[in-house]
mmCIF file of C-alpha atoms in Angstrom:
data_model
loop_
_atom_site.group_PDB
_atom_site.id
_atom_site.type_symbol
_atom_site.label_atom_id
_atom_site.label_comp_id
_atom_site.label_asym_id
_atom_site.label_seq_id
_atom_site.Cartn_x
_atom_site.Cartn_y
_atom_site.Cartn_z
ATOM 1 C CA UNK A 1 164.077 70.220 -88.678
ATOM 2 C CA UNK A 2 165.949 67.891 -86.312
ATOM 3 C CA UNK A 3 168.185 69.361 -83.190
ATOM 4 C CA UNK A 4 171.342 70.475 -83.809
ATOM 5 C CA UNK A 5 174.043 70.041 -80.890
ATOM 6 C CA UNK A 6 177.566 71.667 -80.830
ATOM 7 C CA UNK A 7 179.669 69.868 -77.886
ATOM 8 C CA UNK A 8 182.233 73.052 -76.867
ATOM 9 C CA UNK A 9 185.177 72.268 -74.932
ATOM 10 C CA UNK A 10 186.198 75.343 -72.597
ATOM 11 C CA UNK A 11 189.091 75.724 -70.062
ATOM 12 C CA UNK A 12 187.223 76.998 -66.705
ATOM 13 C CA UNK A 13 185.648 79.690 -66.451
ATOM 14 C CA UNK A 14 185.644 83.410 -68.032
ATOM 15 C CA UNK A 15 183.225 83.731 -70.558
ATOM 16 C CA UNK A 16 181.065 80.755 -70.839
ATOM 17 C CA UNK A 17 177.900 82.415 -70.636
ATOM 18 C CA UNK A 18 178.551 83.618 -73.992
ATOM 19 C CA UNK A 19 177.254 80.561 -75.110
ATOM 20 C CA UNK A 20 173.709 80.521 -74.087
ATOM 21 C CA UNK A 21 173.668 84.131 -75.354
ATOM 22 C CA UNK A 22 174.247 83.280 -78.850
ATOM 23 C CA UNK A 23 172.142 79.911 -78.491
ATOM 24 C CA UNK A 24 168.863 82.414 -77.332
ATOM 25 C CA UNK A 25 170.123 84.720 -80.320
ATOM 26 C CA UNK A 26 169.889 81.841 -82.289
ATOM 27 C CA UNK A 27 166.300 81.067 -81.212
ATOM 28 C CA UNK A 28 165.822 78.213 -83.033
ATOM 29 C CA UNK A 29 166.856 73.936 -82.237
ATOM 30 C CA UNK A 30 170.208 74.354 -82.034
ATOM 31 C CA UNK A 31 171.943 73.457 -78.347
ATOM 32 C CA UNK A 32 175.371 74.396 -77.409
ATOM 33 C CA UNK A 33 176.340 72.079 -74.262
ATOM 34 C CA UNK A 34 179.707 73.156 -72.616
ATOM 35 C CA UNK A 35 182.038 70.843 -70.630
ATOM 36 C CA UNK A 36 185.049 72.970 -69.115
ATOM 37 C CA UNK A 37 188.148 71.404 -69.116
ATOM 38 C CA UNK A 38 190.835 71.789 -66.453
ATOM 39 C CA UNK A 39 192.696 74.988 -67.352
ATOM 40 C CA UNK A 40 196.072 74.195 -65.582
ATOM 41 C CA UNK A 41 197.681 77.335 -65.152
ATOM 42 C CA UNK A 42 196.038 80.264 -66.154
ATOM 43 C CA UNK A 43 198.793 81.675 -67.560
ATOM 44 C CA UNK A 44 198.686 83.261 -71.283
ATOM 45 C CA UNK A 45 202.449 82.074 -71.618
ATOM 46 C CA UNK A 46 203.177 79.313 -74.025
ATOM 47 C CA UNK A 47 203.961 76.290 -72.047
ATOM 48 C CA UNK A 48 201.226 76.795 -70.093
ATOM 49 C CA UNK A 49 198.700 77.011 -73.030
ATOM 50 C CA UNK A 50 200.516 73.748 -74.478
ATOM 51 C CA UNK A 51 199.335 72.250 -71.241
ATOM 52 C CA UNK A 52 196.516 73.479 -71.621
ATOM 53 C CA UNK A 53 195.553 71.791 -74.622
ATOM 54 C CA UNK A 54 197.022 68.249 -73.951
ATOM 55 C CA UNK A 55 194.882 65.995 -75.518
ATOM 56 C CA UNK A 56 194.283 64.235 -72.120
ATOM 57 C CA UNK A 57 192.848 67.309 -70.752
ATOM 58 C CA UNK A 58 190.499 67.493 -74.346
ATOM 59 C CA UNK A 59 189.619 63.880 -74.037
ATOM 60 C CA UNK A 60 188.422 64.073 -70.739
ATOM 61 C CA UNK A 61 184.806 66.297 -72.112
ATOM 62 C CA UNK A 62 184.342 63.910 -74.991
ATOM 63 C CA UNK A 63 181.791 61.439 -73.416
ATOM 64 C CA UNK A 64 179.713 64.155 -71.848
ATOM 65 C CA UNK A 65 179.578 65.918 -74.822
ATOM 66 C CA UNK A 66 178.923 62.610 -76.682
ATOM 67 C CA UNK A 67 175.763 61.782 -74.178
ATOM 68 C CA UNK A 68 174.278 65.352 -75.137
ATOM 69 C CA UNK A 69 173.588 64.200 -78.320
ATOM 70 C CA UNK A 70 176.776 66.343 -79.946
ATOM 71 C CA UNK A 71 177.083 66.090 -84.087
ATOM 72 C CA UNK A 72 180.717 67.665 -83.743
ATOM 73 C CA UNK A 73 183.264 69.330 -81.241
ATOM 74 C CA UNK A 74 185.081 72.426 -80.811
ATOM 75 C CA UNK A 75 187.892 72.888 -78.744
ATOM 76 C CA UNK A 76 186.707 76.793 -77.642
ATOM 77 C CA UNK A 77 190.422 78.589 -77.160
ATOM 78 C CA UNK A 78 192.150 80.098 -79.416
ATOM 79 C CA UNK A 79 195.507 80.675 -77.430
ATOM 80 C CA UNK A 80 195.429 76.766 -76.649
ATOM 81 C CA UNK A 81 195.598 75.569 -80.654
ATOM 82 C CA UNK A 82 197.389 78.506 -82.138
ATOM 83 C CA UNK A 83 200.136 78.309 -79.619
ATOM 84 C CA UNK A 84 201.577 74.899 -81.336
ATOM 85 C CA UNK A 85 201.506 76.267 -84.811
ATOM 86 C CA UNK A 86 199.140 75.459 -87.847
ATOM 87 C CA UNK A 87 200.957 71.643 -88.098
ATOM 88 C CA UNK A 88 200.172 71.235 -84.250
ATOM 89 C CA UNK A 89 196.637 72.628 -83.966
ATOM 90 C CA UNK A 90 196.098 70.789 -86.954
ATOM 91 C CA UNK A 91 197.295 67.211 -84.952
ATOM 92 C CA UNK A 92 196.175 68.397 -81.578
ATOM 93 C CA UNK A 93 192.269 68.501 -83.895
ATOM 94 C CA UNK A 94 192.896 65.034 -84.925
ATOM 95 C CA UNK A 95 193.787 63.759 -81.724
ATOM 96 C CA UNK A 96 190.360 65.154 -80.584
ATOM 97 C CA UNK A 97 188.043 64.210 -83.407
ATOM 98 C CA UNK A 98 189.401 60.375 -82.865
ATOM 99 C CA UNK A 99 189.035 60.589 -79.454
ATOM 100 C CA UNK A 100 185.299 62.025 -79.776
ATOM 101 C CA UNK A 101 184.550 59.936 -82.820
ATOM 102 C CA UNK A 102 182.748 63.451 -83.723
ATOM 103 C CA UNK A 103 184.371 65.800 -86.412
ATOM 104 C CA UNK A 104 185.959 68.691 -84.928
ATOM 105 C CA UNK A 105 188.440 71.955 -84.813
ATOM 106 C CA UNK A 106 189.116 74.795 -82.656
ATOM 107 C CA UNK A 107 188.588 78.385 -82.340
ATOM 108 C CA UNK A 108 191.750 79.067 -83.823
ATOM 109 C CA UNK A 109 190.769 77.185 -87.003
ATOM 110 C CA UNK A 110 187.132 78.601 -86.777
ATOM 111 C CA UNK A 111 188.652 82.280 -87.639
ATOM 112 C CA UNK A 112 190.347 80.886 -90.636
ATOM 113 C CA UNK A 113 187.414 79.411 -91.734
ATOM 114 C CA UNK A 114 185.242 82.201 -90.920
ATOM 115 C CA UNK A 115 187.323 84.930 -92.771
ATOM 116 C CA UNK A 116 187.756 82.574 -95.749
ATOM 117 C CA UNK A 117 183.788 82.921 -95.979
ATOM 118 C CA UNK A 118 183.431 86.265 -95.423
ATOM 119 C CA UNK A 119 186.350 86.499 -98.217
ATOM 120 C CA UNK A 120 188.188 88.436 -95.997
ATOM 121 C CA UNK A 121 192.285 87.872 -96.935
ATOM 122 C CA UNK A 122 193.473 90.978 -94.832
ATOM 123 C CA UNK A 123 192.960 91.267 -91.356
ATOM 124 C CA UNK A 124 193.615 93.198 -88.252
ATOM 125 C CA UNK A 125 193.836 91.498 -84.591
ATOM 126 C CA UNK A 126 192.137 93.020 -81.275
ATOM 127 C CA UNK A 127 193.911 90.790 -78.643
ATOM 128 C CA UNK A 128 193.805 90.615 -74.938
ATOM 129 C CA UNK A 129 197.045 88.851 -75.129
ATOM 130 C CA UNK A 130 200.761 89.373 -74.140
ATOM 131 C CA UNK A 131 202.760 90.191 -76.924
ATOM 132 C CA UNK A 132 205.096 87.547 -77.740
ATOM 133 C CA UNK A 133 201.701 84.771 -77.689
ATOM 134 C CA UNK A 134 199.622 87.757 -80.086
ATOM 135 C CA UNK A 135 202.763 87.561 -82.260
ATOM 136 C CA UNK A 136 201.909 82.904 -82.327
ATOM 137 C CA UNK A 137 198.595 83.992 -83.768
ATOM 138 C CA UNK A 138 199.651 86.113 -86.384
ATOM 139 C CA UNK A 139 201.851 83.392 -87.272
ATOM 140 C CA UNK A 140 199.508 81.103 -86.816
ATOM 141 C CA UNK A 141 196.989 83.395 -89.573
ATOM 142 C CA UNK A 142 200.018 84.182 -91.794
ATOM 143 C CA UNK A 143 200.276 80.381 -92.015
ATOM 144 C CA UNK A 144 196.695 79.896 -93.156
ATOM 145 C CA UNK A 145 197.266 82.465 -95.768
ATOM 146 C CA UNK A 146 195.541 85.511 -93.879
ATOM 147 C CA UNK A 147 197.710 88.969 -93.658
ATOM 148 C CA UNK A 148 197.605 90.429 -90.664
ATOM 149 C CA UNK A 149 197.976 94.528 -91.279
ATOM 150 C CA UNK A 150 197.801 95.489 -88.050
ATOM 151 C CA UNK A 151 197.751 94.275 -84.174
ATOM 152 C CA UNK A 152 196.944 95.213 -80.534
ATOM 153 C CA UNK A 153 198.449 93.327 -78.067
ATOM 154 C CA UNK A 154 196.908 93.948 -74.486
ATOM 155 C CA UNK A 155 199.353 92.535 -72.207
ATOM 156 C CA UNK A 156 196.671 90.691 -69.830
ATOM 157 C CA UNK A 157 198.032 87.198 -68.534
ATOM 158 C CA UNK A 158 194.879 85.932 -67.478
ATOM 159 C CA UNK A 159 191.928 84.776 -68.713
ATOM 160 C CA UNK A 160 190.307 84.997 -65.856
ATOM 161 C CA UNK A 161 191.506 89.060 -65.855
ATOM 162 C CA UNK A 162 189.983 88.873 -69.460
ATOM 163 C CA UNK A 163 186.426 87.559 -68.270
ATOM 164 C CA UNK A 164 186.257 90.694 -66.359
ATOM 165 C CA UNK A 165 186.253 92.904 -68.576
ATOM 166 C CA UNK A 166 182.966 94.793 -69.454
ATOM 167 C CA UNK A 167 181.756 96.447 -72.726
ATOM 168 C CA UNK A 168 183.865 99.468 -73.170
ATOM 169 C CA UNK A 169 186.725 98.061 -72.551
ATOM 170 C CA UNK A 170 185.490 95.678 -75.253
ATOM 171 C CA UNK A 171 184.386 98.789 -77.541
ATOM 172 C CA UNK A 172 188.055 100.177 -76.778
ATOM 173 C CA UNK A 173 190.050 97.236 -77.558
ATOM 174 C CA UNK A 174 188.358 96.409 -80.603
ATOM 175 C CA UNK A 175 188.827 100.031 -82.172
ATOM 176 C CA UNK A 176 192.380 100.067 -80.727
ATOM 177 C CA UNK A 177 193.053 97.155 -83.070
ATOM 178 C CA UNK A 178 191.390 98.394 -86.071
ATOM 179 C CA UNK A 179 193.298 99.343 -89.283
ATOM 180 C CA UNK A 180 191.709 100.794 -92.445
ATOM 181 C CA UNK A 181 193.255 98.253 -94.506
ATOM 182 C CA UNK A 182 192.012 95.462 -92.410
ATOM 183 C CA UNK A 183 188.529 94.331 -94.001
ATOM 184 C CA UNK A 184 187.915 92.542 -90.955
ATOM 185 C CA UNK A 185 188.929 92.853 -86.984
ATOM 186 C CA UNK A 186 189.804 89.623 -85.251
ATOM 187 C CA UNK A 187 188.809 89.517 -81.653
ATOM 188 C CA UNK A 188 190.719 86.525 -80.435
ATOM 189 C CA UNK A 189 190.054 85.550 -76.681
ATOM 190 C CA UNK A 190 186.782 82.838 -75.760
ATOM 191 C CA UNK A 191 187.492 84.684 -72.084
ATOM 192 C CA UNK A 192 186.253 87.505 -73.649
ATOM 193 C CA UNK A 193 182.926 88.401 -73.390
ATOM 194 C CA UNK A 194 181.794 89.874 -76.949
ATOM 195 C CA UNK A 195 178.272 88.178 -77.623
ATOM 196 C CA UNK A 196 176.468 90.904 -76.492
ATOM 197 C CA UNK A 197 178.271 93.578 -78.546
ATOM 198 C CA UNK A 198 178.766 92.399 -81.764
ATOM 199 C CA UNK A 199 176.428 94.777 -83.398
ATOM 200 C CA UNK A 200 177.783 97.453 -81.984
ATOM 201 C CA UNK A 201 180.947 96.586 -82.683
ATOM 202 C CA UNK A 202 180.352 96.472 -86.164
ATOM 203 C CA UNK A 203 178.471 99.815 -86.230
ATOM 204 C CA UNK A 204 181.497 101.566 -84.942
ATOM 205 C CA UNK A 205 183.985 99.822 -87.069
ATOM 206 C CA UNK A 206 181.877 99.806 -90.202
ATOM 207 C CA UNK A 207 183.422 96.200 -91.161
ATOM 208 C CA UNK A 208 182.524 92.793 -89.998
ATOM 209 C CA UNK A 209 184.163 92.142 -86.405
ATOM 210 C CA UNK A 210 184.771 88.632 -85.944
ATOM 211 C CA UNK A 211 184.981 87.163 -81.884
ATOM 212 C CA UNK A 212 186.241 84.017 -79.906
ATOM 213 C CA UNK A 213 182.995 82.421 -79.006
ATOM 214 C CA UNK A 214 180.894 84.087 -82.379
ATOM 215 C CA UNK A 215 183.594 82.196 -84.497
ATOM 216 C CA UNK A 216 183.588 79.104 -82.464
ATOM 217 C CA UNK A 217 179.844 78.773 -82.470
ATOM 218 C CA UNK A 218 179.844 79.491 -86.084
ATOM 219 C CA UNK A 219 182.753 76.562 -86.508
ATOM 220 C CA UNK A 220 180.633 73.875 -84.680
ATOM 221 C CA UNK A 221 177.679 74.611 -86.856
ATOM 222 C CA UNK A 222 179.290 73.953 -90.151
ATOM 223 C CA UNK A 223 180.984 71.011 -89.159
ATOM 224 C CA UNK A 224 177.954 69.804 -88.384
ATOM 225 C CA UNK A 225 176.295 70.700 -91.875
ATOM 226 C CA UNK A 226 173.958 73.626 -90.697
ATOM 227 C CA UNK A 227 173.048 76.452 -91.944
ATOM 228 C CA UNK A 228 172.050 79.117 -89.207
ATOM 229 C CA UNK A 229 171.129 83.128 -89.380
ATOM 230 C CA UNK A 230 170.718 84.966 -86.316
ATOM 231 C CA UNK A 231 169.725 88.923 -85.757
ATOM 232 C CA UNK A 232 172.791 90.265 -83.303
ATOM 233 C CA UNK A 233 175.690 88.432 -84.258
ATOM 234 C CA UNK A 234 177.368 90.174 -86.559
ATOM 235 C CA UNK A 235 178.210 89.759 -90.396
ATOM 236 C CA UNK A 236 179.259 86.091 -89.981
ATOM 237 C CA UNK A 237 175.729 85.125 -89.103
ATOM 238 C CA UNK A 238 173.621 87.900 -91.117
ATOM 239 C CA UNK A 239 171.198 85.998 -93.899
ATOM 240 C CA UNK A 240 172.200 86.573 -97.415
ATOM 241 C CA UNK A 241 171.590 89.877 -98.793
ATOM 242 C CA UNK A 242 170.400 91.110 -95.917
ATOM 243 C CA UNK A 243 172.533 93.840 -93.451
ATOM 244 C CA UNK A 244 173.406 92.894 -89.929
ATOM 245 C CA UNK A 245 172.103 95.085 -87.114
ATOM 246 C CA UNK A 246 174.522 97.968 -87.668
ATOM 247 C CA UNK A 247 176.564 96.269 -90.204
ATOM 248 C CA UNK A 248 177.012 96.062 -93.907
ATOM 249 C CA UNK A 249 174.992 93.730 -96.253
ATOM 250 C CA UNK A 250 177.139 90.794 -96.220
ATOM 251 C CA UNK A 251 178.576 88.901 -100.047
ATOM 252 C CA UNK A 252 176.229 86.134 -100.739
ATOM 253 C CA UNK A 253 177.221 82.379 -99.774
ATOM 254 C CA UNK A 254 179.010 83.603 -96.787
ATOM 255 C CA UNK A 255 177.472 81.004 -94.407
ATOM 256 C CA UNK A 256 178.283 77.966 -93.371
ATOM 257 C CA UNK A 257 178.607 75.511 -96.472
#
């Protein structure tokens, strides 16, 4: 099977080495090159995640990405697409698939499309957020026709605060969040480091947990018309019919179409 490359656009540096985490976990000929964009202000406030995502700032990553051989593009933050609504992630995707001449969508979009696969319709959030921008994502779900039953806002301005943060705090947030009605928790920071915990994650929430960087990688992947199963990243990733490590045997035809 030929190489598959997923460019990733990422603003600075938090949780990057995420990445190569899930590519090892992937073990297999997929490559997942990163080109960090300038963050601006790191500020989890809403004009400074517009800024954030101007489509100058996304263009800039394009022709790397393009030279390393990337099939498609993600722009990896969720704050910095959900923050301008479903009609203005939706544009600010456009902008950056004609500007990469490369299909493409962000992390925001790569939860919708990764619930919709798990057929998950009712979901709970885990965020590291403020709570007036955690309120722009549950919009932003609501929107996409995804009901939000529960949420956890964390109050943390920063993502480079967030990219600090270390596996029980992780363990804590994500069961904060939880809901029993929720068939799925939503996990939605790419500062956050959550690669290495999915399993565990699931084990303790007995559901699939879905992450910033797990959804993103997940996103690239179908865009670019591969399949891919991997041992240690949760539900979203498990082969058909068979259980992830400490999770539940996923529905069939849950991967990436």
């Amino acid at each position: 099977m030929d190489m598959t490359t997923v460019g990733l656009l990422y603003p600075g540096h938090s949780a990057e080495d995420d990445y190569p985490r899930i590519e090892v976990l992937l073990d297999s000929d997929i490559r997942l090159p990163v080109f960090h964009t300038d963050i601006g202000e790191d500020a989890h406030r809403e004009d400074a995640l517009i800024e954030m995502g101007a489509a100058d700032r996304l263009a800039a990553g394009v022709e790397e990405l393009r030279l390393a051989g990337a099939e498609s593009v993600v722009w990896a933050c969720t704050s910095g697409s959900f923050v301008r609504g479903r009609d203005g992630a939706r544009s600010q995707v456009r902008e950056l698939a004609r500007a990469a001449g490369l299909p493409a969508s962000s992390t925001s979009f790569a939860f919708v499309h990764a619930a919709e696969a798990l057929g998950v319709s009712r979901v709970a959030v885990a965020a590291t957020y403020p709570g007036e921008v955690t309120v722009l994502f549950e919009k932003f779900l609501e929107a996409s026709g995804i009901e939000v039953v529960a949420a956890r806002a964390s109050g943390i301005v920063t993502a480079a605060e967030v990219g600090t943060w270390e596996r029980e705090e992780v363990l804590e947030l994500a069961a904060a969040g939880d809901d029993p009605r929720a068939e799925a928790v939503l996990m939605p920071d790419t500062a956050l480091h959550t690669a290495a915990h999915l399993p565990e994650l699931e084990a303790d929430l007995g559901k699939p947990v879905l992450t910033a960087n797990q959804v993103t990688v997940w996103e690239g992947l179908r865009l670019a018309g591969r399949r891919a199963w991997a041992d240690g990243l949760g539900t979203l990733f498990a082969r058909p019919g068979r259980a992830p490590e400490g999770g539940r045997t996923p529905p069939p035809g849950l991967l990436a179409e």
